[in-house]
Amino acid sequence: MAFDPRDPYDAAALYDMWLNCQGCTATFDFEPERPLGLDYYHDIGQRAKAEGWVVHEQPEAEAGEDVSYLVCCPECAARFGLAAPQGGDRRAPAAIMDICAAVRAAESELAA
């Protein structure tokens, strides 16, 4: 499966470049030996999901506000009573789509 900008795990990994728990110092870190790109962020997001991290897209406080994500490691998610978001029909945030377009352009330029 490929990067999905509607998946909060993929989107948060792309937006933040790696996932940092907001309840403690845990980090779902990057893999420095791998080239950055949408496949990289998809893998990071999906590994975090499989390992029990919880990522929720936060609603905008005001129209036009940047997208943000609540990210918690498995221990903090359990401590705060958070569960992984359920599937559903999500819309990819505009900021994530803009970043995706820039990454795809850079990947195309490097491939040429």
PDB file of C-alpha atoms in Angstrom, residues 2 6-7 12-14 16 21 25 36 39 46-47 50 54 59 65 67 71 78 81 91 99 102 106-107 112:
ATOM      1  CA  ALA A   2       1.174   3.552  -0.674  1.00  0.00           C
ATOM      2  CA  ARG A   6      -6.164  10.806   4.526  1.00  0.00           C
ATOM      3  CA  ASP A   7      -4.553   8.419   7.032  1.00  0.00           C
ATOM      4  CA  ALA A  12       1.390  13.089  10.891  1.00  0.00           C
ATOM      5  CA  ALA A  13       4.634  11.312   9.986  1.00  0.00           C
ATOM      6  CA  LEU A  14       4.957  13.511   6.890  1.00  0.00           C
ATOM      7  CA  ASP A  16       6.194  16.224  11.706  1.00  0.00           C
ATOM      8  CA  CYS A  21       4.757  11.640  22.014  1.00  0.00           C
ATOM      9  CA  THR A  25       9.765  12.030  25.737  1.00  0.00           C
ATOM     10  CA  LEU A  36      13.109  10.537   2.606  1.00  0.00           C
ATOM     11  CA  ASP A  39       7.121   5.723   0.970  1.00  0.00           C
ATOM     12  CA  GLN A  46       2.107   2.402   9.551  1.00  0.00           C
ATOM     13  CA  ARG A  47       4.791   0.990  11.865  1.00  0.00           C
ATOM     14  CA  ALA A  50       1.057  -1.344  14.293  1.00  0.00           C
ATOM     15  CA  VAL A  54      -2.246   6.845  18.743  1.00  0.00           C
ATOM     16  CA  PRO A  59      -9.830  20.126  14.651  1.00  0.00           C
ATOM     17  CA  GLU A  65      -5.293  27.345  10.961  1.00  0.00           C
ATOM     18  CA  VAL A  67      -3.249  21.188  10.647  1.00  0.00           C
ATOM     19  CA  VAL A  71       0.439  11.938  19.028  1.00  0.00           C
ATOM     20  CA  ALA A  78      -3.275   3.951  27.705  1.00  0.00           C
ATOM     21  CA  GLY A  81      -7.492   6.558  27.776  1.00  0.00           C
ATOM     22  CA  ARG A  91     -10.528  14.309   3.843  1.00  0.00           C
ATOM     23  CA  ILE A  99       3.465  18.949   1.297  1.00  0.00           C
ATOM     24  CA  ALA A 102       6.178  19.278  -2.991  1.00  0.00           C
ATOM     25  CA  ALA A 106      11.216  16.690  -5.500  1.00  0.00           C
ATOM     26  CA  GLU A 107      11.102  12.919  -6.035  1.00  0.00           C
ATOM     27  CA  ALA A 112      15.094  12.704 -13.785  1.00  0.00           C
TER      28      ALA A 112
END
